[in-house]
Tab-separated table of C-alpha atoms in Angstrom:
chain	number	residue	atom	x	y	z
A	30	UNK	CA	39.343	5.749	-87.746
A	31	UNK	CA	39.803	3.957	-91.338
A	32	UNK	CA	41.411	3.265	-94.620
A	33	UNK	CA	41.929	6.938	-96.244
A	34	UNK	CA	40.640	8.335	-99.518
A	35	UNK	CA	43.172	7.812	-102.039
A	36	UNK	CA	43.556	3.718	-100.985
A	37	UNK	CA	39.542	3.435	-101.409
A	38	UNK	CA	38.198	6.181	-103.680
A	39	UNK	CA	36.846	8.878	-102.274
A	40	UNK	CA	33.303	7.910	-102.298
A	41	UNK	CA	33.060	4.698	-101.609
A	42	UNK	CA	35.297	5.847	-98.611
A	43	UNK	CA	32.722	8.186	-97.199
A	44	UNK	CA	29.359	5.868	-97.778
A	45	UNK	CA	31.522	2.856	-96.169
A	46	UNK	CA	32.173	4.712	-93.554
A	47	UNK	CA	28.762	5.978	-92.916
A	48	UNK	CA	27.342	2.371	-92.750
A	49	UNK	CA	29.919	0.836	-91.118
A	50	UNK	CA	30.201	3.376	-88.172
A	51	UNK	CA	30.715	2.708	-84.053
A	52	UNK	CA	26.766	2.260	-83.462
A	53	UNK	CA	26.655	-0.319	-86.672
A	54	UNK	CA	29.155	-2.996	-85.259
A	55	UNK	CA	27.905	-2.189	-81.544
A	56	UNK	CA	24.532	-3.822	-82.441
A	57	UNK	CA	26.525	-6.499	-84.486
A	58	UNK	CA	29.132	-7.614	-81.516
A	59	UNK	CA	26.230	-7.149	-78.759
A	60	UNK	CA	24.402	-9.607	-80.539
A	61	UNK	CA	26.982	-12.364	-81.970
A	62	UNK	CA	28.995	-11.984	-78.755
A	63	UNK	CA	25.693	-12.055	-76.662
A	64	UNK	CA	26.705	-9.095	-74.121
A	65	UNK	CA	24.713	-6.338	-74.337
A	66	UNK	CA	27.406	-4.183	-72.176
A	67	UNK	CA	29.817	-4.216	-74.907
A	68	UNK	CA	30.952	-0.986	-76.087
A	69	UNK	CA	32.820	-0.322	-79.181
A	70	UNK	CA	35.744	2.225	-79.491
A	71	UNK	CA	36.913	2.226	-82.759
A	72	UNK	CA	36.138	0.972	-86.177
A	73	UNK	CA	39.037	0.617	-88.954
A	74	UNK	CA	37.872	-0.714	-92.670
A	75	UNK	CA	39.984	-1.063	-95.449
A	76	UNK	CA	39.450	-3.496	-98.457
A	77	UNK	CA	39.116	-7.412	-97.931
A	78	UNK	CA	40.299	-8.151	-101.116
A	79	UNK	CA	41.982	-6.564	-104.492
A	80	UNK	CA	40.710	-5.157	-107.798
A	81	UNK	CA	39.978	-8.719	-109.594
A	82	UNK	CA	39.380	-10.608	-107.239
A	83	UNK	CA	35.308	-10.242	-106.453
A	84	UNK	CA	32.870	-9.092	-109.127
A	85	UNK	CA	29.872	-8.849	-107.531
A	86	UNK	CA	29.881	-6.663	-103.972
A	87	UNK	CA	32.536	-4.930	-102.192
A	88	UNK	CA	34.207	-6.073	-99.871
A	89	UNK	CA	35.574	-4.575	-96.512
A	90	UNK	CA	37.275	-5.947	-93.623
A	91	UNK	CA	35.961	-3.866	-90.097
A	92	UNK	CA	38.794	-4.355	-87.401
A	93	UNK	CA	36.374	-3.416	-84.298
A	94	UNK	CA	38.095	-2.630	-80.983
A	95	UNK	CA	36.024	-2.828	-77.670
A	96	UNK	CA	35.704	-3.632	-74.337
A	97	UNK	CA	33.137	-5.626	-72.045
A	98	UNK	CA	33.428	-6.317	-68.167
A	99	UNK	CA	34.645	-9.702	-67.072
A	100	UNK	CA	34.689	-10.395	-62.930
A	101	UNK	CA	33.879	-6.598	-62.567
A	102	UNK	CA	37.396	-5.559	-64.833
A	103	UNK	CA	36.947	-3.847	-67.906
A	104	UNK	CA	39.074	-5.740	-71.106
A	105	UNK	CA	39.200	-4.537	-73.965
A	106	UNK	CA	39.214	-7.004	-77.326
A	107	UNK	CA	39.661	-6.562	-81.105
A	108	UNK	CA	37.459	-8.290	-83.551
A	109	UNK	CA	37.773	-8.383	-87.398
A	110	UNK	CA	34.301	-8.363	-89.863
A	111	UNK	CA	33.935	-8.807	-93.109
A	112	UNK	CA	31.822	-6.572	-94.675
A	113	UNK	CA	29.914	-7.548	-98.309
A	114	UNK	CA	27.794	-4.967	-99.718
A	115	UNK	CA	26.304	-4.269	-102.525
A	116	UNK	CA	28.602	-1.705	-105.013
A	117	UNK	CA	28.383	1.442	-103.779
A	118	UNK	CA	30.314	3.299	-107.060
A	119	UNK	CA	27.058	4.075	-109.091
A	120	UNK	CA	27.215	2.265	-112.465
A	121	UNK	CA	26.401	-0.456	-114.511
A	122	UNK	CA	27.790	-2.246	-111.752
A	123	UNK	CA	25.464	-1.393	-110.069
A	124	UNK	CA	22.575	-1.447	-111.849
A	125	UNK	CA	23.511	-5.081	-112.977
A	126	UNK	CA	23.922	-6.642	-109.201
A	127	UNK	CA	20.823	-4.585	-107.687
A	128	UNK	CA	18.744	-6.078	-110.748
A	129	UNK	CA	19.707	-9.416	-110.789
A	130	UNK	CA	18.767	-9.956	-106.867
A	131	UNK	CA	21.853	-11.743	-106.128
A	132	UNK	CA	21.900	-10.367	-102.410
A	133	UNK	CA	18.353	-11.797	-101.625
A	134	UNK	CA	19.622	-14.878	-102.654
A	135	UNK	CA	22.915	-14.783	-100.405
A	136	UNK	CA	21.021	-13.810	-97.635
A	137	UNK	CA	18.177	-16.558	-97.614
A	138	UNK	CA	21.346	-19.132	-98.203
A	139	UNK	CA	23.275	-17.222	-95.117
A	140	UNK	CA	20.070	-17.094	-92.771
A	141	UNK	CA	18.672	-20.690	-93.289
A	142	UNK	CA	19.556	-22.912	-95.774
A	143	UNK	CA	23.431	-23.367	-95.154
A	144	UNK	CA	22.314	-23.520	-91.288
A	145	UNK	CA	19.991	-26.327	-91.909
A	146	UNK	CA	22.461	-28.041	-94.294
A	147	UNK	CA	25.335	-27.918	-91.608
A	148	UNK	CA	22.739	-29.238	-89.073
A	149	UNK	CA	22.413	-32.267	-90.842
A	150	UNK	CA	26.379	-32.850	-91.554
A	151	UNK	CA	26.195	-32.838	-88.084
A	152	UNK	CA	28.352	-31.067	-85.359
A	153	UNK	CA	31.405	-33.049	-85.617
A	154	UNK	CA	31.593	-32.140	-89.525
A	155	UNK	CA	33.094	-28.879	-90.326
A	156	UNK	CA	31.323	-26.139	-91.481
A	157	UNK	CA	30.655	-25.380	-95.021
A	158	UNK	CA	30.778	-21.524	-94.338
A	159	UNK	CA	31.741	-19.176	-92.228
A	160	UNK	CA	29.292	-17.778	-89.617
A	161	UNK	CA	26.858	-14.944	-90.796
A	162	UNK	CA	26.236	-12.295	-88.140
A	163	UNK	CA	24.107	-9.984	-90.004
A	164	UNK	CA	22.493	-9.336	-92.815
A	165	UNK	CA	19.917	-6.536	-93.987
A	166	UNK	CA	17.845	-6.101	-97.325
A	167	UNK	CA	18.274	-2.676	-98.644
A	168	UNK	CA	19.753	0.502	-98.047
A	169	UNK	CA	22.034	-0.668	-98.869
A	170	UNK	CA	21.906	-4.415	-99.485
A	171	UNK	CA	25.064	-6.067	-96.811
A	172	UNK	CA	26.213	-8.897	-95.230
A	173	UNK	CA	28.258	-9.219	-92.365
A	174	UNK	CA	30.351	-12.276	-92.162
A	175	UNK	CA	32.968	-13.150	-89.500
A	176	UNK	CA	36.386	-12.722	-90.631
A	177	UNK	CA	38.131	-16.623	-91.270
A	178	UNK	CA	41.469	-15.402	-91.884
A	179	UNK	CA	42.838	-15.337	-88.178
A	180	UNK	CA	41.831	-19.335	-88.179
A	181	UNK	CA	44.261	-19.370	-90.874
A	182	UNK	CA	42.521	-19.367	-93.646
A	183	UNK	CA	42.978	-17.665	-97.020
A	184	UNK	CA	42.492	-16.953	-100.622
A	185	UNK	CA	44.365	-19.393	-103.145
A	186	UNK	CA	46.635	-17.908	-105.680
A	187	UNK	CA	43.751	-17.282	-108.360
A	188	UNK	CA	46.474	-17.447	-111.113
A	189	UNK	CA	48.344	-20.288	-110.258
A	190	UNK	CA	44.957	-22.544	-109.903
A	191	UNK	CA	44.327	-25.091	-108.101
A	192	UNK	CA	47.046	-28.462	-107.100
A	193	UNK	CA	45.911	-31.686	-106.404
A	194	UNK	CA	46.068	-30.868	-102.783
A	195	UNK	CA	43.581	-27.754	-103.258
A	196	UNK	CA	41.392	-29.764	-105.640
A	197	UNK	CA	41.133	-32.858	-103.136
A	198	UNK	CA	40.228	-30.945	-100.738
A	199	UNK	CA	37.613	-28.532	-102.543
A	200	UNK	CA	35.939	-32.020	-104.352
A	201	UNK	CA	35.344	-33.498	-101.116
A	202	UNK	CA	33.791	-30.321	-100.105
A	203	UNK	CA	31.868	-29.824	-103.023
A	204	UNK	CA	30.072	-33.090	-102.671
A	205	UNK	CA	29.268	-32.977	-98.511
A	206	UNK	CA	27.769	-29.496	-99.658
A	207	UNK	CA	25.782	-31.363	-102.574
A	208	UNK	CA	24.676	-34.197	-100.252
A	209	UNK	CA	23.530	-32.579	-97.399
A	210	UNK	CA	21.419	-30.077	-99.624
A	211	UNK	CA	19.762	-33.444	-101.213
A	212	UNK	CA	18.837	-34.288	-97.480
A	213	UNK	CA	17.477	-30.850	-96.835
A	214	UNK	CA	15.486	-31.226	-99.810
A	215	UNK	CA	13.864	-34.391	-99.350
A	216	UNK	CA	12.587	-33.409	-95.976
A	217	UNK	CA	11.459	-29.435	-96.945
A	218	UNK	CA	10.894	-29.334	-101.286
A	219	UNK	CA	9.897	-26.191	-100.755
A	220	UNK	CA	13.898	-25.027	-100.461
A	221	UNK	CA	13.495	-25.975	-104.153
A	222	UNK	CA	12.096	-23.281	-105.705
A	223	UNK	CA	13.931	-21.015	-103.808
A	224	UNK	CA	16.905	-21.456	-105.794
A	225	UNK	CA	15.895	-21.436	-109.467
A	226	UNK	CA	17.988	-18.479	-111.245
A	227	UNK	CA	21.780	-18.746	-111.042
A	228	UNK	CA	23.860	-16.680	-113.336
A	229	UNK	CA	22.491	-17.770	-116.281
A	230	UNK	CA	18.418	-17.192	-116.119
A	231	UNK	CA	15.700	-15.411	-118.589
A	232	UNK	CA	15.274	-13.258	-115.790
A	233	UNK	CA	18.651	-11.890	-114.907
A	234	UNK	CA	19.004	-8.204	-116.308
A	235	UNK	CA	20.720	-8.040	-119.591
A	236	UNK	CA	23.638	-6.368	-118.322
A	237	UNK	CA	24.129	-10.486	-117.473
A	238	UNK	CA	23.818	-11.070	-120.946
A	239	UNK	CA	26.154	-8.467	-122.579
A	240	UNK	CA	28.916	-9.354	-120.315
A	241	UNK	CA	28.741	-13.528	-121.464
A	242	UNK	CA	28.233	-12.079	-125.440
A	243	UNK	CA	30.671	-8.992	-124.926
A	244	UNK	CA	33.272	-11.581	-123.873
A	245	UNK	CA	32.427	-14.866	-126.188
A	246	UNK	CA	32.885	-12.194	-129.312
A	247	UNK	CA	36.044	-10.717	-127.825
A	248	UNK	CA	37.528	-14.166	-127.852
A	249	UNK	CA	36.154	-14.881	-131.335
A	250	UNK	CA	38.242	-11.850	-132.354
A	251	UNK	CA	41.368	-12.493	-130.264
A	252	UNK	CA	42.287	-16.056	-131.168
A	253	UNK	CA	41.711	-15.260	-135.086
A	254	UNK	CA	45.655	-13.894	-134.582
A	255	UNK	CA	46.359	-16.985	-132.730
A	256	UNK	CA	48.482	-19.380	-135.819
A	257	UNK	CA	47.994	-22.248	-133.306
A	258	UNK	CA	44.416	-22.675	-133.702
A	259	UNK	CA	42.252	-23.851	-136.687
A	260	UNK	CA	40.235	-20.404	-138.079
A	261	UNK	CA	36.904	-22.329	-138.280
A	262	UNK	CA	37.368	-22.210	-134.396
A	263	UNK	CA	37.260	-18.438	-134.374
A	264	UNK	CA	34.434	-18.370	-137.160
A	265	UNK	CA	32.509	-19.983	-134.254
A	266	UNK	CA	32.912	-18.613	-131.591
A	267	UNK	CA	31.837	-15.230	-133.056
A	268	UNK	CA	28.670	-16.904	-134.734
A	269	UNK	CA	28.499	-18.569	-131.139
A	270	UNK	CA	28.085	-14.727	-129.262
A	271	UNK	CA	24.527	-14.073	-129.943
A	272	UNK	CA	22.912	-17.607	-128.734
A	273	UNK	CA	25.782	-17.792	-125.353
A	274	UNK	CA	23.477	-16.589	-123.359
A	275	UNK	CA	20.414	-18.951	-124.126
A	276	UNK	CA	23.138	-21.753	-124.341
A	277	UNK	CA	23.472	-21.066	-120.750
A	278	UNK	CA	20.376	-20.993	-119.816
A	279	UNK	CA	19.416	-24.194	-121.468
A	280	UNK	CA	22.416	-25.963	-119.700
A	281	UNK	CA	22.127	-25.036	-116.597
A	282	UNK	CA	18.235	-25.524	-116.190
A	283	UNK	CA	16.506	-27.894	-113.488
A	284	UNK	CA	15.481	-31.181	-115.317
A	285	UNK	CA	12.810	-32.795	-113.196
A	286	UNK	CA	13.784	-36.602	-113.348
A	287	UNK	CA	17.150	-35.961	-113.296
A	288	UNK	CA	19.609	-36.572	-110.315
A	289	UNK	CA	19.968	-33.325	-108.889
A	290	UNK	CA	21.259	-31.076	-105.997
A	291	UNK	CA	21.756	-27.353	-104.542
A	292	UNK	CA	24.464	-26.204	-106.749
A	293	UNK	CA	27.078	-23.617	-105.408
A	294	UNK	CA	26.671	-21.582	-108.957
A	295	UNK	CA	29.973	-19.824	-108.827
A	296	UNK	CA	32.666	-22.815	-107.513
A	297	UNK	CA	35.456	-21.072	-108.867
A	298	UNK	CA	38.927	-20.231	-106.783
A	299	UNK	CA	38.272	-17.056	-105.859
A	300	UNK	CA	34.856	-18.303	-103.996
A	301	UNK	CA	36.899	-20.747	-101.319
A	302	UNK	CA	39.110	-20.367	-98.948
A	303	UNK	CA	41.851	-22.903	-97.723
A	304	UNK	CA	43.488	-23.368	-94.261
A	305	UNK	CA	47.111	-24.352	-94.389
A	306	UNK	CA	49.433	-26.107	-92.029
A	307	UNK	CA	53.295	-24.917	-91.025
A	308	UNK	CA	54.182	-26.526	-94.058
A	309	UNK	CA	51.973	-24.393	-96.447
A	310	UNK	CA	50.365	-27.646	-97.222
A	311	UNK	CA	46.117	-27.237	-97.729
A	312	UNK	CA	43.954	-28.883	-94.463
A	313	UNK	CA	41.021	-27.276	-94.496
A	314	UNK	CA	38.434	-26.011	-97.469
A	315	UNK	CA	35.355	-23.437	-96.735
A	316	UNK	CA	32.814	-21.771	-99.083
A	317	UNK	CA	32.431	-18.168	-99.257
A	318	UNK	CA	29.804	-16.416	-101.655
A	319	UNK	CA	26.231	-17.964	-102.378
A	320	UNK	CA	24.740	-15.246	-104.655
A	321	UNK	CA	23.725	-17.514	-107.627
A	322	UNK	CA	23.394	-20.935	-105.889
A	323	UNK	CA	20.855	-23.211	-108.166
A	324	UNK	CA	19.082	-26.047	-108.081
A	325	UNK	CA	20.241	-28.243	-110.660
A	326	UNK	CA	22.002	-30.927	-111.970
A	327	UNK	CA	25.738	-31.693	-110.291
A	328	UNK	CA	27.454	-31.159	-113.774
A	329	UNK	CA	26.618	-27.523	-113.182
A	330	UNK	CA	29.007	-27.001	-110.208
A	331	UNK	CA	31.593	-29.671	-111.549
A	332	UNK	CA	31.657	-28.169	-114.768
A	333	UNK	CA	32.558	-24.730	-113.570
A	334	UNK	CA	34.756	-25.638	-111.225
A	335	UNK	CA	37.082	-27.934	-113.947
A	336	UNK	CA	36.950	-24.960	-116.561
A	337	UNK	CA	38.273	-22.297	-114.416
A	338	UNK	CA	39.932	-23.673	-110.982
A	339	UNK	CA	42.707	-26.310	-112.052
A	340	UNK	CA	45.779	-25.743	-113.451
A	341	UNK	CA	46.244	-26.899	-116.997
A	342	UNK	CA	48.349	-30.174	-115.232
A	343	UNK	CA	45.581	-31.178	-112.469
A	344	UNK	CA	42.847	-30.846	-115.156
A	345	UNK	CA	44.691	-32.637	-117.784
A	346	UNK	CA	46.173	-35.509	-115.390
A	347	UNK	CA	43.670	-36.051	-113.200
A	348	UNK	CA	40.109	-35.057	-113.694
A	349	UNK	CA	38.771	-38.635	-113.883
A	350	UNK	CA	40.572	-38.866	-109.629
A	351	UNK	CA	38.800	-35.984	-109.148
A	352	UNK	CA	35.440	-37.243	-110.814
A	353	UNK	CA	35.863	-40.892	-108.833
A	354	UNK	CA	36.854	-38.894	-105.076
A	355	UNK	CA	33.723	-37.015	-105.769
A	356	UNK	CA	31.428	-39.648	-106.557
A	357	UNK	CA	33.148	-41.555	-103.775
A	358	UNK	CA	32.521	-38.727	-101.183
A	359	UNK	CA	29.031	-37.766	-102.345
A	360	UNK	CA	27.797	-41.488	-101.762
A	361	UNK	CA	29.349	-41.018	-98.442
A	362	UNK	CA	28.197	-38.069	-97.563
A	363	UNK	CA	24.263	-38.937	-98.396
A	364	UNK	CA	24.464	-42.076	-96.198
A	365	UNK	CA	25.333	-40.133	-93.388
A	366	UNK	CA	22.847	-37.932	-93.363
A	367	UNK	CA	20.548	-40.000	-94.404
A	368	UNK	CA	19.020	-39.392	-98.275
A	369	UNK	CA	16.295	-41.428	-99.330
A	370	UNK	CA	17.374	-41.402	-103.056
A	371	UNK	CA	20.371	-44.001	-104.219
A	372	UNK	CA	23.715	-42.039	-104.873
A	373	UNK	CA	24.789	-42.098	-108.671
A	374	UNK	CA	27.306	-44.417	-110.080
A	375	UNK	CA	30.668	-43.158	-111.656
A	376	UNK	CA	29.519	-43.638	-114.963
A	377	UNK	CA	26.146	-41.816	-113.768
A	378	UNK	CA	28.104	-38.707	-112.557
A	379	UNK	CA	30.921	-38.731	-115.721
A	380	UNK	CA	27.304	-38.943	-118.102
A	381	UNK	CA	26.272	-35.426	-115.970
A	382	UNK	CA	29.494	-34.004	-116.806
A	383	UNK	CA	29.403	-34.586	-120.193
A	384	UNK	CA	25.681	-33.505	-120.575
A	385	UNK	CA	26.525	-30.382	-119.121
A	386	UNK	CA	30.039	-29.613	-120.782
A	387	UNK	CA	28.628	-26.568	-122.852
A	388	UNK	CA	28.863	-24.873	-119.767
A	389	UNK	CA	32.204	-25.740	-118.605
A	390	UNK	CA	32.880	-24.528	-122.408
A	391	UNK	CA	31.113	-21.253	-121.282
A	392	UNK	CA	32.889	-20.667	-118.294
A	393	UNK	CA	36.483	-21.130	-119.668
A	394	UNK	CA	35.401	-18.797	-122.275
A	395	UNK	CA	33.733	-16.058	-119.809
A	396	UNK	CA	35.460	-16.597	-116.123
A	397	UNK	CA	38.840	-18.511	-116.502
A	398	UNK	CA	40.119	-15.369	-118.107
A	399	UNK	CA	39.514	-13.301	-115.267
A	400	UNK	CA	41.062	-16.252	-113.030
A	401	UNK	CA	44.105	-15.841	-115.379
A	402	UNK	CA	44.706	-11.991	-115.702
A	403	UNK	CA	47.606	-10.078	-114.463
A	404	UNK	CA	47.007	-8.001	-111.375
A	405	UNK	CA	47.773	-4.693	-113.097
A	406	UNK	CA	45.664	-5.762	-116.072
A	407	UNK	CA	42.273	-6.573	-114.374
A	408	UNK	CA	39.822	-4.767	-115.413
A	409	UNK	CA	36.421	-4.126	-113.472
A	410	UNK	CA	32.939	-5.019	-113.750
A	411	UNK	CA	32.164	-1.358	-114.904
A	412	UNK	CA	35.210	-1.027	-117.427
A	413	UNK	CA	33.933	-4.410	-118.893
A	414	UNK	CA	30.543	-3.512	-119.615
A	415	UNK	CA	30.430	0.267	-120.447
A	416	UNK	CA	33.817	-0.486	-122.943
A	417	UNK	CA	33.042	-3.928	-124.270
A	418	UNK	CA	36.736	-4.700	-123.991
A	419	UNK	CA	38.399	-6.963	-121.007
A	420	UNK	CA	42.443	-7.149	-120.805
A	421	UNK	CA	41.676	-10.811	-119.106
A	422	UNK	CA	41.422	-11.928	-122.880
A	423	UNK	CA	45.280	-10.860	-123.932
A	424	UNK	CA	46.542	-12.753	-121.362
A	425	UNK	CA	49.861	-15.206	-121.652
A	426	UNK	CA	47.892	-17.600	-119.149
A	427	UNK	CA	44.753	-17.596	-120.946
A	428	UNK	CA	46.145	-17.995	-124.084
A	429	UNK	CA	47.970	-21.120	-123.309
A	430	UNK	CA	45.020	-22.338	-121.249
A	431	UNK	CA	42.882	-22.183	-124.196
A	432	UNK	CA	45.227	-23.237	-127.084
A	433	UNK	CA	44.710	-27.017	-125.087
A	434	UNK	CA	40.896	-26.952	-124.958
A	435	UNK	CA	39.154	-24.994	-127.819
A	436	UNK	CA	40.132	-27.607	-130.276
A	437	UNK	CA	38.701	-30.206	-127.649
A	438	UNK	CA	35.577	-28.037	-127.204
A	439	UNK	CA	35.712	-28.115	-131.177
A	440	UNK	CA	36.037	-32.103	-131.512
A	441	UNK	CA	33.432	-32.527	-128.722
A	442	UNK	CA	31.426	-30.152	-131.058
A	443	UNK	CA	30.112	-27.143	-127.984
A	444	UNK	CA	31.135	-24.718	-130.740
A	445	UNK	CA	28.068	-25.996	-133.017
């Protein structure tokens, strides 16, 4: 039993639906729930998120009903999976994510390193991620992750961004996840060079690359009707299209004798989940999606995270809280689980930041648009690439959001 045709698409409905069968999650639920008795029922998938809101895999959630024998009585139990596979609508889509290895990556992060990393936090710290309970390589790539949203938590309103609440809570995150993958480090280098790519990467497909230029020149075209801005800033930005992608690289690249750390790669909104109280206030913060984690300076993940996360308010107000809290929590977080190398200073971590601020640049030009867009507006990954053309970039939101910082991106001179 599932999700019909017409609310998936046809295909991707039928190869879902062949992967994701009765003897699929039987092996699963045997194993996580360690009962080799259990016997599955029923399987019903439908999508774990909407159009927009993931880029790289879709996404099912598998409600599983079963039963297993307790004190010789047969009960019978629902579980929910989340299901993240590689896209199954052949496509540039396609092509792009099964080129640019961004599964292998997830699934070496999913199977050991985030295990190790929590291991050191320690068991009375909560975990970074939710609990992988399967993975496989090919045919087709997949993930299966357990399902966080009956502990409450969920996805934050992508086009609202991110309150202080959200971003105290995310910051603090961000820097136990930094720290404890400095410990992990120290004591196995080899973890290293297992995370050397990210998005940006001379050997990433070009499809990577078209999407950054296709979208920098877009932008060069749209604000040249926008009277706010100065037209040397549009003059730029289109001059700026052809070199975004090397840009990118050369920002985000490991720098031996630099300070640096396990980088998430794509700390954006859409990539955490919060936990909320009866009051709707934020208490918890998780990570979700390790495709393009990198090894790298911090000012990679802070970066990103600034540029496309906050709202306009939070950024404006109170970056330098959030830049202090994180430096706070980060020198924390390394004494407890024990780094050998000092923690940097706040003026150690604001000189990171501002080092790396190209790519913050490139991410409000490239991602905070799709943060921004209108639900009926989004366009997807195959649209983008195969028509050069992304609504995102007409956006109300965006516009505003970018009226404030392309003339600081211009003063700060990123547009050179």
């Amino acid at each position: 039993m599932a999700k019909g045709p017409q609310e998936m698409g046809e295909d991707m409905f039928k190869k879902i639906n062949k992967i994701v069968d009765i003897p699929f999650t039987e092996k699963i639920l045997r194993e996580s729930e360690r009962d080799a008795n259990l016997k599955v029922l029923s399987v019903f998938i439908k999508p774990a998120t909407n159009k927009g809101d993931n880029y790289t895999s879709d996404m099912f959630r598998a409600t599983v009903e079963y039963t297993r024998q307790e004190d010789k009585k047969t009960i019978n139990q629902t579980k929910s999976l989340i299901v993240k596979v590689e896209p199954l609508t052949e496509g540039v889509h396609q092509d792009l994510i099964s080129k640019s290895s961004l599964f292998s990556t997830e699934i070496l992060m999913m199977t050991d390193t985030l295990a190790r990393m929590n291991e050191l936090l320690g068991p009375d710290s909560p975990p970074l991620n939710g609990r992988g309970l399967y993975t496989q390589s090919k045919n087709p790539p997949l993930l299966v992750i357990e399902d966080l949203a009956p502990l409450g938590f969920r996805m934050a309103d992508r086009q609202a961004g991110l309150d202080m609440d959200h971003c105290l809570l995310a910051i603090r995150n961000l820097a136990r996840f930094h720290a404890s993958s400095i410990a992990l480090m120290e004591r196995d280098p080899s973890q290293r060079t297992k995370y050397s790519r990210g998005i940006f990467h001379e050997s990433q497909p070009a499809e990577m690359q078209i999407f950054f230029e296709q979208g920098t020149q877009q932008l060069g075209k749209e604000i040249a009707n926008w009277p706010e801005l100065d037209p040397e800033i549009s003059k730029k930005i289109l001059k700026l299209a052809s070199t975004i992608y090397k840009k990118g690289c050369e920002v985000t690249a490991f720098r031996e004798n630099e300070f640096n750390v396990l980088n998430h790669g794509d700390f954006w909104v859409n990539n955490m989940l919060f936990q909320y109280n009866e009051s709707n206030k934020p208490i918890g913060h998780i990570f979700v999606d390790f495709q393009v984690c990198l090894y790298s300076s911090p000012g990679v993940d802070l970066n990103y995270f600034f540029n496309t996360s906050l709202t306009d308010d939070t950024l404006v107000l109170h970056e330098e809280t959030l830049i202090i809290e994180y430096t706070r929590v980060l020198a924390s977080a390394m004494a407890q689980v024990n780094c050998a190398i000092k923690p940097p200073s706040l003026e150690e971590v604001k000189a990171m930041i501002r080092d790396r601020a190209l790519y913050g640049m490139i991410a409000a030009i490239n991602i905070l648009p799709l943060m921004l867009v209108n639900k009926e507006e989004v366009n997807d990954l195959n649209e983008i690439l195969s028509k050069g053309e992304n609504l995102a970039y007409k956006g109300k939101l965006y516009r505003k959001a970018m009226v404030r910082r392309l003339p600081k991106f211009h003063q700060m001179g990123l547009l050179d």
